[in-house]
Amino acid sequence: MTNADQELRRTSLYETHKAAGAKMVPFAGYEMPVQYTGVIDEHNAVREAAGLFDVSHMGEFEARGKEAGAFIHKMVTNNVRRLDVGGVLYAAMCREAGGIVDDLTVYRLEEERYMAVVNAANIEKDWEWMASHHAEDCAFENVSEETGLLALQGPRAEPVLAKLIPGGGDLEAIPYYGARYKDVAGCEVLVSRTGYTGEDGFELYCKSADAPALWDALISEGGSEGLKPCGLGARDTLRTEMKYALYGNDIDESTHPLEAGLGWVVRYKAGDFIGREKLLALKAEGIKRKLVGFEMVDRGIPRHGAPILIEGEEAGEVTSGTMSPSLGKAIGIGYVPAANADVGAALEIDIRGKARRAQIVKTPFYRKS
Amino acid sequence: MELPSGLKYSREHEWVRVEGNIAVIGITDFAQSELGDVVYVELPEGGTEVEANNTFGVVESVKAVSDLFAPVSGVVVEANTTLEDQPELVNSEPYEDGWMIRVEMKDESELSDLLEADSYRAYVEEESG
């Protein structure tokens, strides 16, 4: 066993995954299930019925106190002030120079209590960045270790979850990007109608010690609805079909939200946030490159890092790509010059030294029929 | 793990079925199971020369790209073009309809570097710990 293996962390569901025959791989410093039965099978379960993912590796920070809302508002590009209790929003967190520190969701759990949910690979970096800005009149705590997180996704997610809540939980009253505390299978769970798949569904925050019991209850109640345990492989194909950005692939500190297609979560008028001046300047200058989605015309699967060619010249790079299980086509995401970013524009992708034709298409790639 | 006897196996997880001076080549049941759902196969055209232990193509699962290594040297006489539209045959029938190329061997003595089913099984069990 190498040192790298020894340093890998495990979620409270590790033994559950092993017992279910999951294939485990290193991801963001954690040993996580990449698949159970097969990526395509799990992908289709989420599109057609329901899938259950362990995403407990993600990080959760809580801010409490009078200044908690103002603190989080200053850190992220979206308008935290408009959040009501039980509301959720998606945002980017930027450096002063506009580079993306992370993308995250923000929850207003109580009047003066907020939660930021960050990518596993960025927990330490985000913590340092946020803690270095945090206000006097606000407690700020990293609760990642004690927090478990399951994603229950797919058109049958709601009926599956309802079975585990006394009286059904009135789930239809939870709007998209809304969250409520519920008693699920005897555990206190923050039920959030959010996700990373393009399907209806929930993200379920619980105590990490409760996660295995919650997982088992969902799997045993969900089987008759077609629920399957899913790994990170399917999570990636599902999010790629929606062109949802993956931090470290499509966005990072060298990219800013405007070129990454995240301008819709940048609210300049709502007041000050870190990076606002720079993003306003970038907007005024005009965006130089854009993150676009494309389909392959020739055979081949575009992968992260493959050069994008325009008229034979290298013009950008593929940031994500896969064979899309729902479309049966090879699809990719990458940055191209803004002048060449229109839907229908022809590109070539250099795959193993051979230029292969591709075409920019509308995204999301996948739309529910 | 299915390992038909009568085939030869390489340490890169390809199999060879010898038919006269022709080597039929594919990847083993172990290899397809490690890869997961195969979604793309890129093979050389007929007439291409391949050399033992060098790459002759690529097999891709949803997540990963893997090189294919030629177990023997020779000239490709036929590639399994069915795999262009049905790459999943590599998963479902690795030793039958999931075959990849037929090679006219240049040096049949190279076959003696390959493993029999039993020794390949022992090799895989040792490698996967």
Coordinates of C-alpha atoms in Angstrom, one line a residue:
Chain A
M1 CA 0.0 0.0 0.0
T2 CA 1.4 3.4 -0.9
N3 CA 1.3 6.5 1.2
A4 CA -1.3 8.0 -1.1
D5 CA -3.7 5.1 -0.3
Q6 CA -3.1 5.5 3.5
E7 CA -4.1 9.2 3.3
L8 CA -7.4 8.6 1.7
R9 CA -10.4 9.4 3.8
R10 CA -13.7 7.5 4.1
T11 CA -17.2 8.5 4.5
S12 CA -19.4 6.9 7.1
L13 CA -20.9 4.8 4.3
Y14 CA -17.6 3.1 3.3
E15 CA -18.5 -0.3 4.7
T16 CA -22.0 0.0 3.2
H17 CA -20.5 0.6 -0.3
K18 CA -18.0 -2.3 0.1
A19 CA -20.7 -4.7 1.2
A20 CA -22.8 -3.7 -1.8
G21 CA -19.9 -4.6 -4.1
A22 CA -19.1 -1.0 -5.2
K23 CA -15.9 -0.4 -7.1
M24 CA -14.0 2.2 -4.9
V25 CA -11.6 4.8 -6.4
P26 CA -9.7 7.8 -5.0
F27 CA -11.6 11.1 -5.5
A28 CA -10.8 14.5 -3.9
G29 CA -8.9 12.8 -1.2
Y30 CA -11.6 10.3 -0.4
E31 CA -12.1 6.6 -1.2
M32 CA -15.5 6.8 -3.0
P33 CA -17.7 4.4 -5.0
V34 CA -17.3 5.0 -8.8
Q35 CA -19.9 2.4 -9.7
Y36 CA -22.0 -0.4 -8.3
T37 CA -23.6 -2.3 -11.3
G38 CA -22.3 -0.1 -14.1
V39 CA -22.2 3.5 -15.0
I40 CA -24.7 3.3 -17.8
D41 CA -27.2 1.2 -15.8
E42 CA -27.0 3.7 -12.9
H43 CA -27.2 6.7 -15.2
N44 CA -30.4 5.3 -16.8
A45 CA -31.9 4.5 -13.3
V46 CA -31.6 8.2 -12.4
R47 CA -33.1 9.4 -15.7
E48 CA -36.0 6.9 -15.6
A49 CA -36.6 6.1 -11.9
A50 CA -34.2 7.1 -9.1
G51 CA -30.6 6.8 -7.9
L52 CA -29.0 7.2 -4.6
F53 CA -25.5 8.7 -4.3
D54 CA -23.2 9.1 -1.3
V55 CA -21.8 12.7 -1.5
S56 CA -20.8 12.9 2.1
H57 CA -17.3 13.9 1.0
M58 CA -18.6 17.4 0.2
G59 CA -17.9 20.1 2.8
E60 CA -20.3 22.1 4.9
F61 CA -19.5 25.3 6.8
E62 CA -22.0 27.0 9.1
A63 CA -22.1 30.7 9.9
R64 CA -24.2 31.8 12.9
G65 CA -24.9 35.2 14.4
K66 CA -26.1 38.7 13.6
E67 CA -23.5 39.2 10.8
A68 CA -23.7 35.6 9.4
G69 CA -25.8 36.7 6.3
A70 CA -23.6 39.7 5.6
F71 CA -20.5 37.6 5.9
I72 CA -21.7 34.9 3.4
H73 CA -23.1 37.6 1.1
K74 CA -19.6 39.3 0.9
M75 CA -18.0 36.0 0.0
V76 CA -20.1 34.9 -2.9
T77 CA -21.3 36.3 -6.2
N78 CA -25.1 35.7 -5.8
N79 CA -27.5 37.7 -3.7
V80 CA -27.6 36.0 -0.3
R81 CA -29.7 38.9 1.1
R82 CA -32.7 37.7 -0.9
L83 CA -32.7 34.2 0.8
D84 CA -35.6 33.5 3.1
V85 CA -35.3 30.9 5.8
G86 CA -35.5 27.5 4.0
G87 CA -34.1 29.0 0.8
V88 CA -31.0 27.8 -1.2
L89 CA -29.0 29.5 -3.9
Y90 CA -26.1 28.5 -6.1
A91 CA -23.1 30.9 -6.4
A92 CA -19.5 31.2 -7.2
M93 CA -16.9 32.4 -4.7
C94 CA -14.1 34.5 -6.3
R95 CA -10.8 36.0 -5.5
E96 CA -10.5 39.8 -5.9
A97 CA -9.0 39.1 -9.4
G98 CA -12.1 37.3 -10.4
G99 CA -10.8 33.7 -10.4
I100 CA -13.2 31.1 -9.0
V101 CA -12.2 29.8 -5.6
D102 CA -15.1 27.4 -5.7
D103 CA -18.7 27.0 -6.7
L104 CA -21.1 26.3 -3.9
T105 CA -24.7 26.3 -2.6
V106 CA -25.8 28.5 0.3
Y107 CA -28.6 27.6 2.7
R108 CA -30.4 29.9 5.0
L109 CA -31.3 27.5 7.8
E110 CA -32.5 30.0 10.4
E111 CA -32.8 33.8 10.6
E112 CA -29.2 34.0 11.7
R113 CA -27.8 30.7 10.6
Y114 CA -26.4 29.9 7.1
M115 CA -24.7 26.8 5.6
A116 CA -22.2 26.9 2.7
V117 CA -21.8 23.6 0.8
V118 CA -18.4 23.3 -1.0
N119 CA -16.5 20.8 -3.1
A120 CA -14.6 18.1 -1.2
A121 CA -11.3 18.9 -2.9
N122 CA -11.6 22.6 -1.8
I123 CA -12.6 22.2 1.8
E124 CA -9.3 23.3 3.3
K125 CA -8.7 26.1 0.8
D126 CA -12.2 27.5 1.1
W127 CA -12.1 27.3 4.8
E128 CA -8.8 29.3 4.9
W129 CA -10.2 31.8 2.4
M130 CA -13.5 32.3 4.2
A131 CA -12.1 32.3 7.7
S132 CA -9.7 35.0 6.8
H133 CA -12.6 37.3 5.9
H134 CA -15.0 36.3 8.6
A135 CA -16.7 39.0 10.7
E136 CA -16.5 39.6 14.4
D137 CA -20.1 39.1 15.2
C138 CA -20.5 35.7 13.6
A139 CA -19.4 32.2 14.5
F140 CA -18.0 30.2 11.6
E141 CA -17.6 26.4 11.9
N142 CA -16.5 23.6 9.6
V143 CA -19.1 20.9 10.1
S144 CA -18.0 18.7 7.2
E145 CA -16.9 15.8 9.4
E146 CA -20.1 15.4 11.3
T147 CA -22.3 15.9 8.3
G148 CA -23.5 13.1 6.0
L149 CA -25.0 13.9 2.6
L150 CA -27.0 11.6 0.3
A151 CA -28.3 12.7 -3.1
L152 CA -31.6 11.0 -4.0
Q153 CA -32.2 11.9 -7.7
G154 CA -34.7 11.0 -10.4
P155 CA -38.4 11.2 -11.2
R156 CA -39.3 8.6 -8.5
A157 CA -37.2 10.4 -5.8
E158 CA -40.2 12.1 -4.2
P159 CA -42.4 9.0 -3.8
V160 CA -39.5 7.0 -2.4
L161 CA -38.6 9.7 0.1
A162 CA -42.3 10.2 1.1
K163 CA -42.5 6.5 2.2
L164 CA -39.9 7.2 4.9
I165 CA -41.5 10.3 6.4
P166 CA -44.4 9.9 8.8
G167 CA -47.5 11.3 7.0
G168 CA -45.4 11.6 3.8
G169 CA -43.7 14.9 4.7
D170 CA -45.7 17.2 2.4
L171 CA -42.7 17.1 0.1
E172 CA -44.6 18.8 -2.8
A173 CA -44.5 21.9 -0.6
I174 CA -40.7 22.1 -0.9
P175 CA -39.9 24.2 -4.0
Y176 CA -36.9 23.8 -6.3
Y177 CA -34.0 25.3 -4.3
G178 CA -35.9 25.0 -1.1
A179 CA -35.0 23.0 2.0
R180 CA -36.9 21.8 5.1
Y181 CA -36.1 19.7 8.2
K182 CA -37.9 16.4 8.2
D183 CA -37.9 13.2 10.2
V184 CA -36.8 10.6 7.6
A185 CA -36.6 7.0 8.8
G186 CA -36.2 8.3 12.4
C187 CA -33.3 10.6 11.5
E188 CA -33.3 14.4 11.5
V189 CA -32.7 15.3 7.9
L190 CA -32.4 18.6 6.0
V191 CA -34.4 17.8 2.8
S192 CA -33.3 20.0 0.0
R193 CA -34.8 20.0 -3.5
T194 CA -31.5 20.4 -5.3
G195 CA -29.1 18.2 -7.3
Y196 CA -26.5 17.8 -9.9
T197 CA -28.3 15.5 -12.4
G198 CA -30.9 17.5 -14.2
E199 CA -33.6 15.4 -12.6
D200 CA -36.0 16.2 -9.8
G201 CA -34.7 15.0 -6.5
F202 CA -33.3 15.8 -3.1
E203 CA -30.1 16.3 -1.3
L204 CA -30.4 14.9 2.2
Y205 CA -28.2 16.3 4.9
C206 CA -27.9 14.3 8.1
K207 CA -25.6 13.4 10.9
S208 CA -22.8 11.4 9.4
A209 CA -23.5 8.7 12.0
D210 CA -27.0 8.4 10.7
A211 CA -26.1 8.1 7.0
P212 CA -25.8 4.3 6.9
A213 CA -29.3 3.8 8.4
L214 CA -30.8 6.4 6.1
W215 CA -29.1 4.8 3.1
D216 CA -30.3 1.4 4.0
A217 CA -33.9 2.6 4.6
L218 CA -33.9 4.4 1.2
I219 CA -32.5 1.4 -0.7
S220 CA -34.9 -1.1 0.9
E221 CA -38.0 1.2 0.4
G222 CA -36.9 2.4 -3.1
G223 CA -36.2 -1.0 -4.7
S224 CA -39.8 -1.3 -5.8
E225 CA -39.7 2.1 -7.5
G226 CA -36.5 1.2 -9.4
L227 CA -34.1 3.0 -7.1
K228 CA -30.4 2.0 -7.5
P229 CA -27.3 2.9 -5.6
C230 CA -25.1 5.0 -7.9
G231 CA -21.5 6.0 -8.0
L232 CA -19.5 9.0 -9.1
G233 CA -19.2 7.7 -12.6
A234 CA -22.9 8.2 -13.2
R235 CA -22.9 11.5 -11.3
D236 CA -20.3 12.7 -13.8
T237 CA -22.2 11.6 -17.0
L238 CA -25.5 13.0 -15.6
R239 CA -24.0 16.4 -14.8
T240 CA -22.0 16.6 -18.1
E241 CA -25.3 16.0 -20.1
M242 CA -26.6 19.1 -18.2
K243 CA -23.4 21.1 -18.7
Y244 CA -23.2 21.6 -15.0
A245 CA -19.6 22.8 -14.2
L246 CA -17.3 20.5 -12.3
Y247 CA -14.7 22.4 -10.2
G248 CA -11.2 21.3 -11.2
N249 CA -12.4 20.4 -14.7
D250 CA -14.4 23.2 -16.2
I251 CA -13.8 25.9 -13.6
D252 CA -10.9 26.8 -11.4
E253 CA -8.9 29.8 -10.1
S254 CA -7.8 30.6 -13.7
T255 CA -11.3 31.0 -14.9
H256 CA -13.9 33.5 -14.0
P257 CA -17.7 33.1 -13.7
L258 CA -18.6 35.2 -16.8
E259 CA -16.6 33.1 -19.3
A260 CA -17.8 29.9 -17.5
G261 CA -21.4 30.7 -18.2
L262 CA -22.1 31.5 -14.6
G263 CA -23.0 35.1 -15.2
W264 CA -26.5 34.3 -14.0
V265 CA -25.3 33.8 -10.4
V266 CA -23.3 37.1 -10.4
R267 CA -25.5 39.9 -8.9
Y268 CA -23.6 43.2 -9.1
K269 CA -26.4 45.4 -7.9
A270 CA -26.9 43.5 -4.6
G271 CA -23.9 45.2 -3.0
D272 CA -20.3 44.3 -2.5
F273 CA -18.8 40.9 -2.9
I274 CA -15.2 39.9 -3.3
G275 CA -14.3 40.1 -7.0
R276 CA -17.1 42.4 -7.9
E277 CA -14.9 45.3 -9.2
K278 CA -12.9 42.9 -11.4
L279 CA -16.0 41.1 -12.8
L280 CA -17.6 44.5 -13.7
A281 CA -14.4 45.4 -15.5
L282 CA -14.3 42.1 -17.4
K283 CA -17.9 42.5 -18.3
A284 CA -17.3 46.0 -19.7
E285 CA -14.3 44.8 -21.7
G286 CA -16.3 42.0 -23.2
I287 CA -15.8 38.3 -22.5
K288 CA -12.9 36.9 -24.5
R289 CA -13.7 33.2 -24.3
K290 CA -16.7 31.1 -23.4
L291 CA -17.4 27.7 -22.1
V292 CA -19.5 25.9 -24.7
G293 CA -21.0 22.5 -25.3
F294 CA -20.3 20.5 -28.4
E295 CA -21.1 17.2 -30.0
M296 CA -18.7 15.1 -32.0
V297 CA -19.4 14.7 -35.7
D298 CA -16.5 12.3 -36.3
R299 CA -15.9 9.2 -34.1
G300 CA -14.0 9.7 -30.9
I301 CA -14.6 10.8 -27.3
P302 CA -13.3 14.2 -26.3
R303 CA -11.5 14.1 -22.9
H304 CA -10.3 16.7 -20.4
G305 CA -7.2 18.4 -21.8
A306 CA -7.7 17.6 -25.5
P307 CA -6.9 20.7 -27.7
I308 CA -9.8 22.4 -29.5
L309 CA -8.9 23.5 -33.0
I310 CA -10.5 26.2 -35.1
E311 CA -9.4 26.2 -38.8
G312 CA -6.5 24.0 -37.8
E313 CA -5.2 26.3 -35.1
E314 CA -5.3 25.5 -31.4
A315 CA -8.0 27.8 -29.9
G316 CA -9.0 26.2 -26.6
E317 CA -9.2 23.1 -24.6
V318 CA -11.7 20.4 -23.7
T319 CA -12.6 20.6 -20.0
S320 CA -15.0 17.7 -19.8
G321 CA -16.2 15.0 -22.2
T322 CA -17.9 11.7 -22.2
M323 CA -20.1 9.3 -24.2
S324 CA -23.6 10.5 -23.3
P325 CA -25.6 7.5 -22.2
S326 CA -28.9 9.4 -22.7
L327 CA -28.1 10.7 -26.2
G328 CA -25.8 7.9 -27.4
K329 CA -23.4 10.6 -28.7
A330 CA -20.0 11.8 -27.7
I331 CA -20.3 15.2 -26.1
G332 CA -17.8 17.7 -24.6
I333 CA -17.5 21.0 -22.8
G334 CA -14.6 23.5 -23.4
Y335 CA -13.4 27.0 -23.7
V336 CA -13.4 28.7 -27.2
P337 CA -12.8 32.3 -28.3
A338 CA -16.1 34.3 -27.9
A339 CA -16.1 35.0 -31.6
N340 CA -16.4 31.3 -32.4
A341 CA -18.8 30.4 -29.6
D342 CA -22.1 30.4 -31.5
V343 CA -24.4 27.3 -31.7
G344 CA -23.7 25.6 -35.0
A345 CA -20.1 26.7 -35.2
A346 CA -17.6 24.0 -36.4
L347 CA -14.7 22.9 -34.2
E348 CA -12.2 20.2 -34.4
I349 CA -11.0 18.2 -31.4
D350 CA -7.4 16.8 -31.4
I351 CA -7.9 13.3 -30.1
R352 CA -4.6 11.3 -30.0
G353 CA -3.1 13.5 -32.6
K354 CA -5.9 13.4 -35.1
A355 CA -8.2 16.3 -35.7
R356 CA -11.9 15.2 -35.5
R357 CA -14.9 17.3 -36.4
A358 CA -17.3 18.6 -33.8
Q359 CA -20.1 21.2 -33.6
I360 CA -21.2 23.6 -30.9
V361 CA -24.7 22.7 -29.8
K362 CA -27.3 24.2 -27.5
T363 CA -27.0 23.2 -23.8
P364 CA -28.1 21.5 -21.7
F365 CA -27.3 18.6 -24.0
Y366 CA -30.1 16.6 -22.5
R367 CA -33.7 17.8 -22.2
K368 CA -36.5 15.8 -20.8
S369 CA -38.9 14.7 -23.5
Chain B
M1 CA -13.7 -14.6 -14.5
E2 CA -14.1 -16.6 -17.7
L3 CA -10.8 -17.9 -19.2
P4 CA -11.3 -20.3 -22.0
S5 CA -8.5 -22.9 -22.3
G6 CA -7.0 -23.1 -25.8
L7 CA -6.4 -19.4 -25.9
K8 CA -3.2 -17.6 -25.2
Y9 CA -3.1 -14.6 -22.9
S10 CA -0.9 -11.6 -22.6
R11 CA 0.2 -9.7 -19.5
E12 CA -1.6 -6.7 -20.9
H13 CA -4.9 -8.6 -20.7
E14 CA -5.4 -9.4 -24.4
W15 CA -6.2 -12.9 -25.6
V16 CA -5.1 -14.7 -28.8
R17 CA -6.9 -17.5 -30.7
V18 CA -4.5 -19.1 -33.2
E19 CA -6.1 -20.2 -36.5
G20 CA -3.3 -21.4 -38.7
N21 CA -1.0 -18.4 -39.2
I22 CA -3.8 -16.0 -38.1
A23 CA -4.0 -14.6 -34.6
V24 CA -7.5 -13.4 -33.6
I25 CA -7.1 -10.9 -30.8
G26 CA -9.4 -9.4 -28.2
I27 CA -9.4 -8.3 -24.5
T28 CA -10.0 -10.7 -21.6
D29 CA -13.1 -11.0 -19.4
F30 CA -10.9 -9.6 -16.6
A31 CA -10.0 -6.6 -18.7
Q32 CA -13.6 -5.8 -19.8
S33 CA -14.8 -6.1 -16.2
E34 CA -12.1 -3.8 -14.9
L35 CA -12.9 -1.2 -17.6
G36 CA -16.7 -1.2 -17.1
D37 CA -19.1 -0.3 -19.8
V38 CA -17.2 -0.1 -23.1
V39 CA -18.5 2.8 -25.2
Y40 CA -15.8 3.3 -27.8
V41 CA -13.3 1.1 -29.7
E42 CA -10.7 2.4 -32.1
L43 CA -9.0 -0.2 -34.3
P44 CA -6.4 -0.2 -37.1
E45 CA -7.5 -0.7 -40.7
G46 CA -6.7 -3.8 -42.7
G47 CA -3.2 -3.7 -44.0
T48 CA -1.8 -1.9 -40.9
E49 CA 1.4 -3.5 -39.4
V50 CA 1.3 -4.1 -35.7
E51 CA 4.3 -5.0 -33.5
A52 CA 4.2 -7.2 -30.4
N53 CA 3.9 -5.1 -27.2
N54 CA 3.1 -1.9 -29.1
T55 CA -0.3 -0.3 -29.1
F56 CA -2.7 -1.1 -31.9
G57 CA -5.8 0.8 -30.8
V58 CA -7.8 2.2 -28.0
V59 CA -10.7 1.0 -25.9
E60 CA -12.7 3.5 -23.9
S61 CA -15.2 3.0 -21.0
V62 CA -17.4 5.9 -19.9
K63 CA -14.6 7.0 -17.5
A64 CA -11.3 5.8 -18.9
V65 CA -9.2 5.5 -22.0
S66 CA -7.0 2.3 -22.3
D67 CA -4.4 1.4 -24.9
L68 CA -4.6 -2.0 -26.7
F69 CA -1.3 -3.8 -26.9
A70 CA -0.6 -6.3 -29.7
P71 CA 0.4 -9.7 -28.3
V72 CA 2.1 -10.6 -31.6
S73 CA 3.6 -8.9 -34.6
G74 CA 2.1 -9.0 -38.1
V75 CA -0.3 -7.4 -40.5
V76 CA -4.0 -6.7 -39.7
V77 CA -6.1 -8.6 -42.1
E78 CA -9.5 -7.6 -40.6
A79 CA -10.8 -5.4 -37.8
N80 CA -14.1 -6.0 -36.1
T81 CA -16.1 -3.0 -37.5
T82 CA -19.2 -4.2 -35.7
L83 CA -17.7 -2.8 -32.6
E84 CA -18.0 0.8 -34.0
D85 CA -21.8 0.6 -33.4
Q86 CA -21.8 -2.1 -30.7
P87 CA -18.8 -1.6 -28.5
E88 CA -20.8 -3.2 -25.7
L89 CA -20.0 -6.6 -27.3
V90 CA -16.6 -6.3 -25.7
N91 CA -18.4 -6.5 -22.3
S92 CA -21.0 -9.1 -23.2
E93 CA -18.9 -11.5 -25.4
P94 CA -15.2 -10.7 -24.9
Y95 CA -14.1 -14.0 -26.5
E96 CA -16.7 -14.2 -29.3
D97 CA -18.4 -11.3 -31.0
G98 CA -16.2 -8.8 -29.0
W99 CA -13.0 -9.9 -30.9
M100 CA -11.0 -6.9 -32.2
I101 CA -8.5 -7.8 -34.9
R102 CA -7.2 -10.7 -37.0
V103 CA -3.5 -10.5 -37.6
E104 CA -1.4 -12.5 -40.1
M105 CA 1.6 -13.4 -37.8
K106 CA 5.1 -12.5 -38.9
D107 CA 6.8 -14.7 -36.2
E108 CA 4.8 -17.4 -34.6
S109 CA 7.5 -18.0 -32.1
E110 CA 6.2 -14.9 -30.3
L111 CA 3.3 -17.0 -29.1
S112 CA 5.6 -18.8 -26.7
D113 CA 5.9 -15.5 -24.7
L114 CA 2.2 -15.6 -24.0
L115 CA 0.5 -17.4 -21.0
E116 CA -1.8 -20.3 -20.9
A117 CA -5.2 -19.9 -19.1
D118 CA -4.0 -21.2 -15.8
S119 CA -0.8 -19.1 -15.6
Y120 CA -2.8 -16.0 -16.7
R121 CA -5.3 -16.6 -13.9
A122 CA -2.5 -16.8 -11.4
Y123 CA -1.0 -13.6 -12.9
V124 CA -4.3 -11.7 -12.6
E125 CA -4.9 -12.9 -9.0
E126 CA -1.4 -11.8 -8.0
E127 CA -1.7 -8.4 -9.8
S128 CA -5.1 -7.6 -8.3
G129 CA -3.8 -8.6 -4.9

